[in-house]
Structure formats: structure tokens, C-alpha cells
Short mmCIF file of C-alpha atoms in Angstrom, two decimals:
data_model
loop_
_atom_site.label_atom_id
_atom_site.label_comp_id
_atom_site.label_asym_id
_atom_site.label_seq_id
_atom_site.Cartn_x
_atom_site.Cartn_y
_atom_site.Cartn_z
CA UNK A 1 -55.43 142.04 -121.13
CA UNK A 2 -54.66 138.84 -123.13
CA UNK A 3 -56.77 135.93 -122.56
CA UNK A 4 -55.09 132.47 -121.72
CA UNK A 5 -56.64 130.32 -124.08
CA UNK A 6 -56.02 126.57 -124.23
CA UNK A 7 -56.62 124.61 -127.24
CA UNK A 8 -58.32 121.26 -127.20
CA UNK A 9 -57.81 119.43 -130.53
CA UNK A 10 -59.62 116.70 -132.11
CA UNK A 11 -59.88 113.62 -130.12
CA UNK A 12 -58.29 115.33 -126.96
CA UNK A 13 -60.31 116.91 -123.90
CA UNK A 14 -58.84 119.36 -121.00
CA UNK A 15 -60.15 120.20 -117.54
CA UNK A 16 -58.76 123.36 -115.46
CA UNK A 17 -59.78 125.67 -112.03
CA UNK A 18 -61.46 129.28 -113.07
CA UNK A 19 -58.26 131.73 -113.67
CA UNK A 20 -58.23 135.41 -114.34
CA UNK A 21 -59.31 135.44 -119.03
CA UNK A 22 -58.46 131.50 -119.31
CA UNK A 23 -60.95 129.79 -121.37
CA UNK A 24 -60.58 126.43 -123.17
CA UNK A 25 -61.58 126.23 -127.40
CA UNK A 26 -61.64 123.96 -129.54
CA UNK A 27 -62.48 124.68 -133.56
CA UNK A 28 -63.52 122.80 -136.58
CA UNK A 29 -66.54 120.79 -134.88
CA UNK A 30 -68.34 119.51 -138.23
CA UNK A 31 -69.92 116.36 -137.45
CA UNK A 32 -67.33 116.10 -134.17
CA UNK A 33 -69.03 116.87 -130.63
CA UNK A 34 -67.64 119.77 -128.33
CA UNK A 35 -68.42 118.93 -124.96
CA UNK A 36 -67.92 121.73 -121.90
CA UNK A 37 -69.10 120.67 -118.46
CA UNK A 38 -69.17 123.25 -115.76
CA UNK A 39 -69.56 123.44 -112.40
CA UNK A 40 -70.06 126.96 -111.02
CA UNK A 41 -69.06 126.29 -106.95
CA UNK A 42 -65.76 124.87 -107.49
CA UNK A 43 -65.22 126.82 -110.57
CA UNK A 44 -64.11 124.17 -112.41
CA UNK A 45 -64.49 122.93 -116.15
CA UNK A 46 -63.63 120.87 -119.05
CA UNK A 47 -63.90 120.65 -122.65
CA UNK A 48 -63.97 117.97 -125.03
CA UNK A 49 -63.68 117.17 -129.03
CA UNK A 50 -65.08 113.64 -129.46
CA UNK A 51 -65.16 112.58 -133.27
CA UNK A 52 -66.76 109.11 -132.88
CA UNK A 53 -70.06 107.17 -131.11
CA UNK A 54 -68.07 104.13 -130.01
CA UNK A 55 -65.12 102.69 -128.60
CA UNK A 56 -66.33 99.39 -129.49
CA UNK A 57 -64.77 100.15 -133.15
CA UNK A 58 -60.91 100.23 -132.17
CA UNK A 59 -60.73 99.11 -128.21
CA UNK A 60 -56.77 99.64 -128.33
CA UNK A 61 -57.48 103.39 -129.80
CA UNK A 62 -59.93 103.96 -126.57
CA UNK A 63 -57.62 102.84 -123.99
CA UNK A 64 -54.87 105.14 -125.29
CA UNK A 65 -56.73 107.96 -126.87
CA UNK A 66 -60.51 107.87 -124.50
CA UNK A 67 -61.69 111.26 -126.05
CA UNK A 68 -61.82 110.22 -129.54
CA UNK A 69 -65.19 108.43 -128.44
CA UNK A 70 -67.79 109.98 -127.24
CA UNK A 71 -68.93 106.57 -124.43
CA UNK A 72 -65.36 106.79 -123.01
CA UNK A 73 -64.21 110.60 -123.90
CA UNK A 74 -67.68 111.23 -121.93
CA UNK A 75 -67.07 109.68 -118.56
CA UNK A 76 -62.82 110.17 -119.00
CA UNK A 77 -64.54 114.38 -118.77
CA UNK A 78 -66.43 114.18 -116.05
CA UNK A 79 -63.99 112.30 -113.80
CA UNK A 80 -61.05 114.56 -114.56
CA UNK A 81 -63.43 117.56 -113.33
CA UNK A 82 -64.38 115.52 -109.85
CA UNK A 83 -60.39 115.55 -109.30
CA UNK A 84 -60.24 119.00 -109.10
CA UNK A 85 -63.26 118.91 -107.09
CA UNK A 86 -66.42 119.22 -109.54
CA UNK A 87 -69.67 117.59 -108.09
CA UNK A 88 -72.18 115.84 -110.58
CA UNK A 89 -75.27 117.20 -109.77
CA UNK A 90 -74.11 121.27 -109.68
CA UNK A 91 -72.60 120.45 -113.35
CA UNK A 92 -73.51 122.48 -116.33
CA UNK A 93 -73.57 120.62 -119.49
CA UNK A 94 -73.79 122.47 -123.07
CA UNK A 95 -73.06 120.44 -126.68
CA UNK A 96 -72.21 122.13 -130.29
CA UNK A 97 -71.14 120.44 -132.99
CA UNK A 98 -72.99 116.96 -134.84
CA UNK A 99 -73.38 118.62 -138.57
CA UNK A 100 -73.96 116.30 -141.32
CA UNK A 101 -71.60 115.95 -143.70
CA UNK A 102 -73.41 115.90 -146.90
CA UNK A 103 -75.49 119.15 -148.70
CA UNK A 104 -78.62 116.78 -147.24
CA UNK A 105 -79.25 114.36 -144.34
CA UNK A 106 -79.60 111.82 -147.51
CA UNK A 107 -76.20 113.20 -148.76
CA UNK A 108 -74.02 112.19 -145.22
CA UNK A 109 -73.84 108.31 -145.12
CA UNK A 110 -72.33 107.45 -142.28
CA UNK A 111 -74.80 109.85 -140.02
CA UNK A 112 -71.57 110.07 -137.52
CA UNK A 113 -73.43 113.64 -136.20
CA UNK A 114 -76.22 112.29 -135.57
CA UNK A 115 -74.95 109.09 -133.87
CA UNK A 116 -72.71 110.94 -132.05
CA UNK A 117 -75.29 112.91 -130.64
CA UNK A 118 -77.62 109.82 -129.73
CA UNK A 119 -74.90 107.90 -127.68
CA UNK A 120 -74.01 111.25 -125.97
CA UNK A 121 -78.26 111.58 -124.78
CA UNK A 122 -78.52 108.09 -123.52
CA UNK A 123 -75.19 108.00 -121.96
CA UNK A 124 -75.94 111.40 -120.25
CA UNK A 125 -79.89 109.95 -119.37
CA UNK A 126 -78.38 107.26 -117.77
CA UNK A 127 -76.71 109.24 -115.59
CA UNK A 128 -79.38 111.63 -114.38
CA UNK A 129 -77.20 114.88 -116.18
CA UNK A 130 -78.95 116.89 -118.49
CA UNK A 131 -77.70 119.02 -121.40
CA UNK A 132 -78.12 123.01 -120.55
CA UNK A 133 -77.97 124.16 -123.90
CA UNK A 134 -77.22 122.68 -127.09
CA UNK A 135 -76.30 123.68 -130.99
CA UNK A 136 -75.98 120.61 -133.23
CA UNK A 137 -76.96 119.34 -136.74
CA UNK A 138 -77.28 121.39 -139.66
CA UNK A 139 -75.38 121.08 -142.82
CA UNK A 140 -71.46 121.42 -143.39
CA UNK A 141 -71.52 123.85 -140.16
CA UNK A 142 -68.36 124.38 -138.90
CA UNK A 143 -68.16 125.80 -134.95
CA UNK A 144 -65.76 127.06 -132.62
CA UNK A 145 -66.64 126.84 -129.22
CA UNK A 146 -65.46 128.20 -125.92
CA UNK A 147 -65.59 127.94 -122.00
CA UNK A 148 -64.39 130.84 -119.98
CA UNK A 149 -63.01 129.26 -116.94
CA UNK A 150 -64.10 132.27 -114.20
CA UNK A 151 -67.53 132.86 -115.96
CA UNK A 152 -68.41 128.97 -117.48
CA UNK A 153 -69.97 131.09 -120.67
CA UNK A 154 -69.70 129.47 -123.59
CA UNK A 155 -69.53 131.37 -127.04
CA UNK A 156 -69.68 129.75 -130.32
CA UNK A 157 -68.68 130.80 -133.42
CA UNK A 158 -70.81 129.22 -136.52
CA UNK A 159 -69.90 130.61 -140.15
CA UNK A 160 -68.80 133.68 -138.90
CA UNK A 161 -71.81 134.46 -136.73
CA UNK A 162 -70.79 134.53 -132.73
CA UNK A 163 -73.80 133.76 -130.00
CA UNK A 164 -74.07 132.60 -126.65
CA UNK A 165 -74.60 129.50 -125.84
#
């Protein structure tokens, strides 16, 4: 059987209802976050690739292009997934992605992992949602993560090397 996959691409997000081998993937998170939210009674979930902290750096770019940031991309997730009838509190969040840069932590300048990662937490704290599971940091990691839509598993693949996450 061939799965239905449906690419989400830097700066973009998707949301979809569980259907028989679809899954949403996105590849190349370096110091980009991948974002899947899942909610496992409606059986319905998202995915996003955010590349930057925040929209305060290009307002115009937010309003037209929300996911590229992770304080706009963030919220623009979640309220696509209540649409198709996702509820807050039953939602599954899991994060990859937030690699440095650099051979060091001295080495990536900009530290747009790690910032990336720290607007996510306190946005997410803020609104009482918790992160499930979580693979971020490390050095010049590239990941490919996944969300089956029926299942809400979600498989990463880091230099080479497949797990669960």
C-alpha cells in the first residue's frame, strides 16, 4: 500500500483528519523547529517548519507567511487543528529540530536553535500545553520528521538513524 504523504516545507505548516497511510513530513530541520500537534479523539493533526523566534523582525513577512515564526506559526497550528475539531487540552505536542549551526555552541552565532526553542517553551507555558517528547540541539543535525495521521506516531530520521519519537 502506498502511503499519502504530504510535504510541509520550510516556513509552511499543514493540518489534516486521520486517513488510511497519510502522514505529514517535513525534512532538513537544522536549526529550524518541526512542530506536530496531535489530538488522538478527533484524530486530527498538524505539522509545522518554523525557521525563526520572532515575528517582530519582518511584521509584513508574519502576516503573509505566519509559519516562518515560531510566536505566530505556533498559535496559526493550533487554531487550524480546533477547525477541524482538535481540543487543547487532549493535544499531543512533540518538537525535533533546533541544531546549532556551528562544529560548537561557540561556533553558531546567531544561536537561532536555541532561541527558537526558548520562545517555543514560554509560548507553550503560557498556555498550559506541554511538549510530549522532544529531540533538539546537537551539532549540524539534520532531521526528518513525521506524523502518521491514523496513529499520531511520529518517526524521525537523524543522520541516517530512524527512532520514535
Amino acid at each position: 500500500m502506498v502511503s499519502r504523504e504530504m510535504v510541509v516545507g520550510m516556513a509552511e505548516l499543514k493540518v489534516a483528519s486521520a486517513a488510511p497511510d497519510a502522514r505529514l513530513v517535513t525534512y532538513a530541520l537544522g536549526s529550524c523547529l518541526g512542530v506536530t500537534v496531535w489530538d488522538p479523539v478527533a484524530l486530527v493533526g498538524g505539522l509545522l517548519h518554523v525557521m525563526l523566534c520572532s515575528s517582530q523582525i519582518d511584521e509584513a513577512r508574519a502576516r503573509t507567511t505566519p509559519a516562518m515564526f515560531v510566536d505566530t506559526g505556533v498559535p496559526e497550528l493550533f487554531r487550524r487543528c480546533y477547525t477541524l475539531g482538535a481540543v487543547r487540552q487532549r493535544m499531543i505536542v512533540k518538537v525535533a529540530g533546533g541544531a546549532h549551526a556551528g562544529m560548537s555552541e561557540q561556533d553558531d552565532r546567531f544561536q537561532i536553535g536555541k532561541r527558537n526553542m526558548i520562545v517555543l517553551r514560554k509560548l507553550l507555558r503560557k498556555n498550559g500545553v506541554l511538549i510530549e517528547a522532544l529531540d533538539v540541539g546537537g551539532f549540524q543535525k539534520s532531521r526528518t520528521m513525521s506524523l502518521d495521521l491514523t496513529s499520531g506516531e511520529v518517526v524521525l530520521k537523524t543522520n541516517g538513524v530512524v527512532s520514535m519519537l
